[in-house]
Short mmCIF file of C-alpha atoms (C1' of nucleotides) in Angstrom, two decimals:
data_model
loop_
_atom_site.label_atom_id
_atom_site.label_comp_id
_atom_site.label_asym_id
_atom_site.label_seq_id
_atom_site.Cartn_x
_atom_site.Cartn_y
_atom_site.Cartn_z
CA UNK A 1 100.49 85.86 -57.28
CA UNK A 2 102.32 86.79 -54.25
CA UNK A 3 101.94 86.47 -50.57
CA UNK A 4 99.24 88.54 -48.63
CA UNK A 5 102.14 87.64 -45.47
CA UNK A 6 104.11 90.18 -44.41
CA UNK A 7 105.11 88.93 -41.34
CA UNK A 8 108.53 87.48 -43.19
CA UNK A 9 109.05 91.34 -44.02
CA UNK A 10 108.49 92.92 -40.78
CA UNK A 11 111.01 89.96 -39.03
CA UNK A 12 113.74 90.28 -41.69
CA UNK A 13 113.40 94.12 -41.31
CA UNK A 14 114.11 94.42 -37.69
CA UNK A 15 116.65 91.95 -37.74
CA UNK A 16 118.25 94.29 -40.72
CA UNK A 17 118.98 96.18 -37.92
CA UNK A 18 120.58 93.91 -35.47
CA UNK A 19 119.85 90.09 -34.18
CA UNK A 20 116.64 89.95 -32.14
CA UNK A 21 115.05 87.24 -30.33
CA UNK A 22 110.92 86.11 -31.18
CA UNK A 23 109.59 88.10 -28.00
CA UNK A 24 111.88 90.71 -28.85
CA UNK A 25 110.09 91.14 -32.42
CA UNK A 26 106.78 90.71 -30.86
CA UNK A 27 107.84 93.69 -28.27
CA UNK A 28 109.18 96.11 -31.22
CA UNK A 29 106.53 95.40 -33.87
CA UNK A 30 103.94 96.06 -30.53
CA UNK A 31 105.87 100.05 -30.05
CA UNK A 32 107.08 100.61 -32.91
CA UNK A 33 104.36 99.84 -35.48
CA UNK A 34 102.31 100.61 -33.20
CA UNK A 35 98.85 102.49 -35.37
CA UNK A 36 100.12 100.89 -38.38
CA UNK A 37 101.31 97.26 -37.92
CA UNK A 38 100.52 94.14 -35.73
CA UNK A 39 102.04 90.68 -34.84
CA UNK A 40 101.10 87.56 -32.54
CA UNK A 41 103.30 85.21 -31.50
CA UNK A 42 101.21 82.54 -33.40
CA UNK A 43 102.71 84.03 -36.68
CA UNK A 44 106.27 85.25 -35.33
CA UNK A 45 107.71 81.97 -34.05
CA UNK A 46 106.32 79.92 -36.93
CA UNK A 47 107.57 82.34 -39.60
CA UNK A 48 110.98 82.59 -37.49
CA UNK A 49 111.51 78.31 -38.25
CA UNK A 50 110.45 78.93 -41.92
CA UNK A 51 112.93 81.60 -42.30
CA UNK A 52 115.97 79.60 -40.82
CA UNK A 53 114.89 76.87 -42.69
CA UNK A 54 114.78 78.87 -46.24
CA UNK A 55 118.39 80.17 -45.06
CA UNK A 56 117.06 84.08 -44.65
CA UNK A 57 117.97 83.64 -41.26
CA UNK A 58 120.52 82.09 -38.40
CA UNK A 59 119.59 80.90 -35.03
CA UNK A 60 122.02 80.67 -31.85
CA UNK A 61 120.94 79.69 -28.46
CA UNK A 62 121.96 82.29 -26.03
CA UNK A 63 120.21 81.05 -23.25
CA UNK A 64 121.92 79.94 -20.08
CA UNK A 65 119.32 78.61 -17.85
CA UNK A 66 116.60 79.86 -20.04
CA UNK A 67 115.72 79.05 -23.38
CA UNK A 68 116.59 82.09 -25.32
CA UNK A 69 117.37 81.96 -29.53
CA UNK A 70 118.15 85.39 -31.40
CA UNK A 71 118.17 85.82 -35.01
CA UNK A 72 120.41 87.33 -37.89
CA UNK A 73 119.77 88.15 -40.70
CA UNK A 74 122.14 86.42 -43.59
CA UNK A 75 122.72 87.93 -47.12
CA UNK A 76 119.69 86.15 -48.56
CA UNK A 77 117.63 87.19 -46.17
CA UNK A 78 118.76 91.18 -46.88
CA UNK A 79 118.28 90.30 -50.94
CA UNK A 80 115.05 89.29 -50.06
CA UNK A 81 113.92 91.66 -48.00
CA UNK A 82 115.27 94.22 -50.51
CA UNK A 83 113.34 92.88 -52.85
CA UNK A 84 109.95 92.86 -51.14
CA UNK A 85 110.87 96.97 -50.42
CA UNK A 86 111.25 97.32 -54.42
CA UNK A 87 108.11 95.77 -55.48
CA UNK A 88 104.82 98.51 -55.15
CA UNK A 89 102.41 98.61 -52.39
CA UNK A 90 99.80 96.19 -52.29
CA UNK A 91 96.27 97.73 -52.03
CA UNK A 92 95.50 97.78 -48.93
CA UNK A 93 92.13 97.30 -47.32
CA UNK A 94 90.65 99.17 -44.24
CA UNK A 95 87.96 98.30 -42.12
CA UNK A 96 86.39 100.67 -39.76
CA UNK A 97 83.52 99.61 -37.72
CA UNK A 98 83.10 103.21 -36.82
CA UNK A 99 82.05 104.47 -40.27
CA UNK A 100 79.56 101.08 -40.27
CA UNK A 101 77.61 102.33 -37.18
CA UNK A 102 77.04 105.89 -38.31
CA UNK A 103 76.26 104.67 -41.57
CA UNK A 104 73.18 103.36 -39.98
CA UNK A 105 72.90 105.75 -37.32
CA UNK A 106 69.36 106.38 -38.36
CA UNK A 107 68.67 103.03 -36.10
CA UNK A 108 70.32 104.54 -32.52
CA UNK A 109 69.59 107.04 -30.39
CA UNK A 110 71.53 110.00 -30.85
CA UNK A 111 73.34 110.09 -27.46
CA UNK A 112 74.47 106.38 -28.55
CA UNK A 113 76.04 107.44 -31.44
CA UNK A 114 77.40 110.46 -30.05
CA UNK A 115 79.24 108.10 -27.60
CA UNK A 116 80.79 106.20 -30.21
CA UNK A 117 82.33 109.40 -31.80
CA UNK A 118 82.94 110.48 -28.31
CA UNK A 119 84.95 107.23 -27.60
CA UNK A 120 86.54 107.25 -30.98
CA UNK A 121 88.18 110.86 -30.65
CA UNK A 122 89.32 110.32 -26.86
CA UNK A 123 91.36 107.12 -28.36
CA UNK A 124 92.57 109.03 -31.10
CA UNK A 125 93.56 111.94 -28.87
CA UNK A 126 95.74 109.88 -26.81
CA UNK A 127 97.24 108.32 -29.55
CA UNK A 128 98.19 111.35 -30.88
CA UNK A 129 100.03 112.23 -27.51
CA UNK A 130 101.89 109.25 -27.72
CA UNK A 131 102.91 110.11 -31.44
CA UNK A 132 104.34 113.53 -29.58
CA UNK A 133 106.45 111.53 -26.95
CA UNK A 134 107.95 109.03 -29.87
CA UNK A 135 108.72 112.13 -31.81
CA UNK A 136 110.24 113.99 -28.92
CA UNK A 137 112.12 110.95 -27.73
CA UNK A 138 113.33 110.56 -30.88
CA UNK A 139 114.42 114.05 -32.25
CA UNK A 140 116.31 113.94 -28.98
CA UNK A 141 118.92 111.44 -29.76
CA UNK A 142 121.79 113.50 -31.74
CA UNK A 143 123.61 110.10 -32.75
CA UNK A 144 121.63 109.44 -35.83
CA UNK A 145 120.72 106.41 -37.47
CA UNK A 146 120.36 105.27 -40.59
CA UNK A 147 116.77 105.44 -40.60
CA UNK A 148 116.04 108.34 -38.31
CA UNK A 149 114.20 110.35 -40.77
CA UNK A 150 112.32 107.36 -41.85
CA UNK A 151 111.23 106.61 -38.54
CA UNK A 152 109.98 110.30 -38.30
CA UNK A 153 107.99 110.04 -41.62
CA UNK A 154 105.81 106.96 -40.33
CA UNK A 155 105.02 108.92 -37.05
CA UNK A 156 104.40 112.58 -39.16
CA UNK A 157 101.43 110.13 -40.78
CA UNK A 158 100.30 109.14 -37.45
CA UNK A 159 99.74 112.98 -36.83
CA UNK A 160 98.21 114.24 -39.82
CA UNK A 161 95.65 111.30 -39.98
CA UNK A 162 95.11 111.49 -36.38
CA UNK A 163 94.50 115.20 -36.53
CA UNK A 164 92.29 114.33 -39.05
CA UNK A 165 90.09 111.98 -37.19
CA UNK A 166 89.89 114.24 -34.41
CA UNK A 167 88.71 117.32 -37.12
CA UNK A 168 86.33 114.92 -37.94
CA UNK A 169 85.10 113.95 -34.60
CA UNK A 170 84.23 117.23 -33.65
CA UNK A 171 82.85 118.12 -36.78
CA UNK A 172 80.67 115.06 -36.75
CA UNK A 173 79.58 116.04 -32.91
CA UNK A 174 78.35 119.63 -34.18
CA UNK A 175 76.31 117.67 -36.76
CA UNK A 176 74.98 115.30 -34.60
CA UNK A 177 74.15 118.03 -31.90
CA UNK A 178 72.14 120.03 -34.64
CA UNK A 179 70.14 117.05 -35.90
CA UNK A 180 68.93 117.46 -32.26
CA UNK A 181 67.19 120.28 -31.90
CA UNK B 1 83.51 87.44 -25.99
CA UNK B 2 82.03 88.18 -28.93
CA UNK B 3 82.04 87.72 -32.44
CA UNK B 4 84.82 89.51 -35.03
CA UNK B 5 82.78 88.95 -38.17
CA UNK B 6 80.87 92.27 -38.81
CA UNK B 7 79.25 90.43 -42.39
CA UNK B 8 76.31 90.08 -40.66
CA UNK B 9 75.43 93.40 -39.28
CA UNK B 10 76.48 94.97 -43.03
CA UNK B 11 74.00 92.74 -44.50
CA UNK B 12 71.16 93.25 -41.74
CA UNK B 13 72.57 97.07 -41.88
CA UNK B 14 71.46 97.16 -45.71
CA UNK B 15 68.45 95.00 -45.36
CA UNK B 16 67.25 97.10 -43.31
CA UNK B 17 66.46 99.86 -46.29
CA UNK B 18 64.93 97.30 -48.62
CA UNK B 19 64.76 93.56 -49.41
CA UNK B 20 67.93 92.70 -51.29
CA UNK B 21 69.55 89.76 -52.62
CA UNK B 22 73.00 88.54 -51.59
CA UNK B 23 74.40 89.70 -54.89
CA UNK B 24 73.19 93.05 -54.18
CA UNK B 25 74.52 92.96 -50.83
CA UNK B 26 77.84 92.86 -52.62
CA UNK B 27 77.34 95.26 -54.82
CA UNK B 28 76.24 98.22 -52.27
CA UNK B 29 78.99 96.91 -49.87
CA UNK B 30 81.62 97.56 -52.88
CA UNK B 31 80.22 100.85 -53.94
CA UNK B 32 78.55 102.57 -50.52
CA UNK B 33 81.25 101.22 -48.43
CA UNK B 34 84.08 101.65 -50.61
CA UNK B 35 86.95 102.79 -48.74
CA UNK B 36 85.97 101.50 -45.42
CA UNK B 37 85.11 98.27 -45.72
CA UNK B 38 84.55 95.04 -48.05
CA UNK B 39 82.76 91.80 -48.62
CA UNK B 40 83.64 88.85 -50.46
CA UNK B 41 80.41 86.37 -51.86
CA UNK B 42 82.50 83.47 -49.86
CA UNK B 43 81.19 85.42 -46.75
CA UNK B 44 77.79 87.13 -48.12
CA UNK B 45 76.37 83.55 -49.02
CA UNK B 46 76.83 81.44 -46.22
CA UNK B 47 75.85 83.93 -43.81
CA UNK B 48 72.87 84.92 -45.47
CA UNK B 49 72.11 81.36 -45.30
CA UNK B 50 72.67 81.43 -41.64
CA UNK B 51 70.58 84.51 -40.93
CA UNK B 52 67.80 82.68 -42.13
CA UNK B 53 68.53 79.55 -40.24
CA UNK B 54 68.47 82.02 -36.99
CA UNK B 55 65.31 83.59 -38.13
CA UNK B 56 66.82 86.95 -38.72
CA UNK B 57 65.81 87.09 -42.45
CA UNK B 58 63.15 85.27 -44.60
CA UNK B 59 63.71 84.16 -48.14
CA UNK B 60 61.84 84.86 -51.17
CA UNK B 61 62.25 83.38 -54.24
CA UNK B 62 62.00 86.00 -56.91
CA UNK B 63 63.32 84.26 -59.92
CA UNK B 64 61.52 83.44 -63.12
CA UNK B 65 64.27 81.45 -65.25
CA UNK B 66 66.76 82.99 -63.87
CA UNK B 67 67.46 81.82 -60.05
CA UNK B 68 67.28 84.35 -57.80
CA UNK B 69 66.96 84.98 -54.50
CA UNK B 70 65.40 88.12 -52.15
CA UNK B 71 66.35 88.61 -48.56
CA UNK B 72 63.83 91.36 -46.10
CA UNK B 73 65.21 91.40 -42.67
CA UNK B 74 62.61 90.50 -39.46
CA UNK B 75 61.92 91.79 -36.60
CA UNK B 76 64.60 89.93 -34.43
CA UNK B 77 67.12 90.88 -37.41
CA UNK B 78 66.09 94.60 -36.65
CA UNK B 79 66.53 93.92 -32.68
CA UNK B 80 69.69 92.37 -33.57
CA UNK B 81 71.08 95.05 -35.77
CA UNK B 82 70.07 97.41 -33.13
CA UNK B 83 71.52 95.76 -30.49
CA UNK B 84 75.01 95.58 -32.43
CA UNK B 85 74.73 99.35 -33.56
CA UNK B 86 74.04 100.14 -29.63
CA UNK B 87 77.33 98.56 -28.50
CA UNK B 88 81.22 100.38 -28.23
CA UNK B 89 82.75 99.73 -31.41
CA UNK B 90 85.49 97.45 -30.63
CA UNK B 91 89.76 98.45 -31.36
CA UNK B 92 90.04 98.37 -34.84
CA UNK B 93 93.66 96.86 -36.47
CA UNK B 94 95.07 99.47 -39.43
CA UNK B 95 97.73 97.71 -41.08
CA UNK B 96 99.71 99.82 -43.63
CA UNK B 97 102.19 97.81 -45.85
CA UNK B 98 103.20 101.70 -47.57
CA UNK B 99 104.54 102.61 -43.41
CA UNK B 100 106.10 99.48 -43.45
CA UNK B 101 108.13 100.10 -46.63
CA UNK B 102 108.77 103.43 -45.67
CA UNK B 103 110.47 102.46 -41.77
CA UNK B 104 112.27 100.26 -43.96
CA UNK B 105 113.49 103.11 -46.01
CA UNK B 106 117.16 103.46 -45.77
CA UNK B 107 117.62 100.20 -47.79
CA UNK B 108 116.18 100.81 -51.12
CA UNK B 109 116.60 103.90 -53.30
CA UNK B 110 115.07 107.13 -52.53
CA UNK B 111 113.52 107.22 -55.76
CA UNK B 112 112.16 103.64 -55.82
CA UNK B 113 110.66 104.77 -52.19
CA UNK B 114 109.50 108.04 -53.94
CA UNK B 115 107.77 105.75 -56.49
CA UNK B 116 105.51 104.17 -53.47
CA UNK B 117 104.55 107.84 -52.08
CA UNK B 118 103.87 108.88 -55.38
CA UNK B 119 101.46 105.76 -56.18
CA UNK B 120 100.11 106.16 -52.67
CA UNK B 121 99.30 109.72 -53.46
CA UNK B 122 97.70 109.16 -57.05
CA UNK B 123 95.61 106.49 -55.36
CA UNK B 124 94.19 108.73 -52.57
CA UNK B 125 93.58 111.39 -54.93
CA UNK B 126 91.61 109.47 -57.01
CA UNK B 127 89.69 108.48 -54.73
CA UNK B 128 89.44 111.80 -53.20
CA UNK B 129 87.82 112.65 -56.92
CA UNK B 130 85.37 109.76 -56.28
CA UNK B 131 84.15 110.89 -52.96
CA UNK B 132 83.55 113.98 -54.47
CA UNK B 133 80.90 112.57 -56.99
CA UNK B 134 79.74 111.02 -54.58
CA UNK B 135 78.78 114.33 -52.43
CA UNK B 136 77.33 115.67 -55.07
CA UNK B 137 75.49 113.07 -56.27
CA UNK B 138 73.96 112.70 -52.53
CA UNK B 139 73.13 116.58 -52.52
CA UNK B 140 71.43 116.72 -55.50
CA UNK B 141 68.48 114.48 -54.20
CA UNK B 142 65.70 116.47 -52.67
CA UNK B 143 63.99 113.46 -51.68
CA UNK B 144 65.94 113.12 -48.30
CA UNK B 145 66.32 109.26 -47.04
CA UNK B 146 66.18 108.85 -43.53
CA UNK B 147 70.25 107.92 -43.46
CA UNK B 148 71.63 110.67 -45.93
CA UNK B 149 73.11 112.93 -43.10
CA UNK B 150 74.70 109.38 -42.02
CA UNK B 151 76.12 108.91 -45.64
CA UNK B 152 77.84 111.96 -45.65
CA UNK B 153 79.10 111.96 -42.39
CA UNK B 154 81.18 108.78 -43.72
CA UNK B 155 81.72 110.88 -47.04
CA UNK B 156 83.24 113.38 -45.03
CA UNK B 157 85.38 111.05 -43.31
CA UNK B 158 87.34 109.93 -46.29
CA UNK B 159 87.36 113.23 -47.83
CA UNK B 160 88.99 114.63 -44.23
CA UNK B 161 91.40 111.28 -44.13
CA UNK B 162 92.38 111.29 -47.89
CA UNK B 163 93.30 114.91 -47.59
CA UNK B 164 95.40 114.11 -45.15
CA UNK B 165 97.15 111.49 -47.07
CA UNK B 166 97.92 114.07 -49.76
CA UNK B 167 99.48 116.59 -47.24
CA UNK B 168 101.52 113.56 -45.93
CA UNK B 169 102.73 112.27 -49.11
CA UNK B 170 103.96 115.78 -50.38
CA UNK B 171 105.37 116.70 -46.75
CA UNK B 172 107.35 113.23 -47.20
CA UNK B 173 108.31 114.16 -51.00
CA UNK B 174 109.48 117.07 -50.31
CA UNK B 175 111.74 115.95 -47.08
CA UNK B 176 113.18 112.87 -49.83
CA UNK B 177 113.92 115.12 -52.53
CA UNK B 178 115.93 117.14 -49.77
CA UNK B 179 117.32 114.12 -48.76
CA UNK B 180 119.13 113.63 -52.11
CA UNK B 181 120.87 116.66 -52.08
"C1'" DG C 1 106.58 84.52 -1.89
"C1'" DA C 2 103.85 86.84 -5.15
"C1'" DA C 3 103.52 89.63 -9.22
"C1'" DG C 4 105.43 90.87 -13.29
"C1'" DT C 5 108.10 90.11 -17.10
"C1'" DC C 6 111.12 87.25 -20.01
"C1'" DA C 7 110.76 83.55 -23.10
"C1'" DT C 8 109.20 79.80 -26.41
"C1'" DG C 9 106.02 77.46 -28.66
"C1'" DT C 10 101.52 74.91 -30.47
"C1'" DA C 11 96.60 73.86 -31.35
"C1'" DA C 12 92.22 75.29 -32.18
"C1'" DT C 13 89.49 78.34 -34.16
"C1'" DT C 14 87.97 82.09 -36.76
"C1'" DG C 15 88.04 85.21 -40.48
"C1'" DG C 16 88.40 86.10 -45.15
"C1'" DT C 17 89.81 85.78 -50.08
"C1'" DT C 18 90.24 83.44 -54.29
"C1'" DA C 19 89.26 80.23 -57.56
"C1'" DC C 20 86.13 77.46 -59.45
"C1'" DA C 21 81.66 75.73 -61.33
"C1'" DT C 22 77.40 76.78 -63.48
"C1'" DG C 23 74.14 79.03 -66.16
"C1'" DA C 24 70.71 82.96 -67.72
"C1'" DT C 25 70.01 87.59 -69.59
"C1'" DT C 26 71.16 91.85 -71.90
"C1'" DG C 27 73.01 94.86 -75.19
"C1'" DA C 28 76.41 96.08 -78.73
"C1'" DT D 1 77.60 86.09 -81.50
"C1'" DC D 2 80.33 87.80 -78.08
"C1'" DA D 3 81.21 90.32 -73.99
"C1'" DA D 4 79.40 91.99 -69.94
"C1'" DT D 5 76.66 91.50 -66.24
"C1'" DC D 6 73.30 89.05 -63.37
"C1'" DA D 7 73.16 85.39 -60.14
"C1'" DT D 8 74.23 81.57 -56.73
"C1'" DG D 9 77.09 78.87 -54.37
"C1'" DT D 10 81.21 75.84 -52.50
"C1'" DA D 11 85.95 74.21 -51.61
"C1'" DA D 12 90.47 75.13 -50.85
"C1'" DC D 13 93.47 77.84 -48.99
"C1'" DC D 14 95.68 81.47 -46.49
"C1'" DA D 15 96.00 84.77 -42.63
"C1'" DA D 16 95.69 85.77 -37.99
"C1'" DT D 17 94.24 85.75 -33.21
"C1'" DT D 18 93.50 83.54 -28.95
"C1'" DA D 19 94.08 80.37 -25.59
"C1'" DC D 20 96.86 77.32 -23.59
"C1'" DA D 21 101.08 75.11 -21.65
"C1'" DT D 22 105.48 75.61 -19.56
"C1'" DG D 23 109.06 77.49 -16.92
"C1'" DA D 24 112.98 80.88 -15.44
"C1'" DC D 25 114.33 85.36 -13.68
"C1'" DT D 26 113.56 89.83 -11.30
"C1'" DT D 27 111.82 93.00 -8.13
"C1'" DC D 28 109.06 94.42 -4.36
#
DNA sequence: GAAGTCATGTAATTGGTTACATGATTGA
DNA sequence: TCAATCATGTAACCAATTACATGACTTC
């Protein structure tokens, strides 16, 4: 049996790319994993002291006045990581409240459910601007790194399942509008 | 504030078709719901118990030898579902260990990481097969339940989402097989 | 000098799965 | 008779968020 916490994972792989601070991982996992990935502090700077203590990491203090501790990754910490990146995907389980509700939409009014659709498209549409500006942003920067085209994979998903929500949305609205009349 | 756990609504949500017990509940969770959300009996059980502590579902014992247990939903379990069904659906948290592994890409080998798409792919098209049965399975009854347009509303929902998944995970096979060359 | 952000951390609580215990019924 | 399924339930554990506490630095 292994663990269902990935929050090791997502530290040691941000830190794979330079030394980072706790607020600092909080602040990238917030942007950059943003659609796919979350972290609270409440599981950062615990997992951060477990990790120093198993050796996977290093701490220094490079606060002056205020308290301020950034992380490395050491070559256990990389073997691990690598290792976690080897094994296959855990199944992973969704939960949409959404599909819930209009599951048993029979029990609304219409207008209520069409504002839940409603509400769940607008989200999705801005989401999906946001996906454009990261992609932008990033297809603008000619000095390249390592995992450029990585980076650009995770957000292509963000688009095509996005797109696909809203396809759905509206196809669910025409539906819904029907039933009406 | 209010409450996270959704176990309660799913069961008054099913009770509200037909008495069930909390077995069943599990059962139609695992096979109606597949794909978009779960139950375990650690939270069908308890809850059940403390819907009929609140007075939102009566018991009836149904059970010859055998012990068993039959749950019908009341009238302040309908004005309860109701009310939940009536409210926004609150943010819901994706987490997506496959993106994870993927932003993470540039450290394994591109045809371990191929391995995960692949998987990923198979996965989603399998289930894409299942939904399928499903629609026609729905279609074929003439005897139309109040919720079917409901049911495949969310059938149409994975079906949009999974074939999205498969566009993805070729788009992102291709661009690593290019990558190797 | 107030608001916002940088910065670290813990405690309480909730949410949820898994493993375990127990036993009857059904069908091959 | 053996495996599968029906059936209920709890305890232990793990995962994760939220609220709280504290304080420095920056910018308007």
């Amino acid at each position: 049996m292994h663990s269902k916490n990935k929050t090791r994972y997502v530290i040691l792989g941000l830190l794979s790319e330079g030394p980072l601070s706790g607020y600092e991982v909080k602040k990238l996992v917030t942007i950059r994993f943003s659609g796919f990935w979350s972290e609270s502090y409440g599981q950062i700077y615990p997992e951060l002291k477990k990790l120093e203590a198993g050796g996977l990491v290093t701490k220094t203090s490079t606060g002056n006045t205020r308290t301020r501790y950034v992380y490395s990754i050491t070559g256990e910490g990389f073997a691990a990581l690598r290792s976690w990146l080897q094994e296959p995907v855990e199944k992973e389980l969704v939960r949409l409240e959404i599909l819930l509700k209009l599951y048993f939409g029979s029990l609304i009014k219409p207008e209520n459910l069409q504002g839940h659709i409603q509400n769940f498209r607008n989200e999705h549409l801005q989401y999906l601007n946001l996906l454009g500006r990261f992609e932008t942003e990033l297809r603008s920067i000619t000095d390249e790194h390592e995992n450029h085209p990585f980076v650009l994979m995770t957000i292509l998903f963000g688009q095509k399942v996005n797109q696909a929500y809203l396809e759905w949305s509206d196809q669910v609205l025409e539906l819904l509008k029907k039933r009406q009349r």
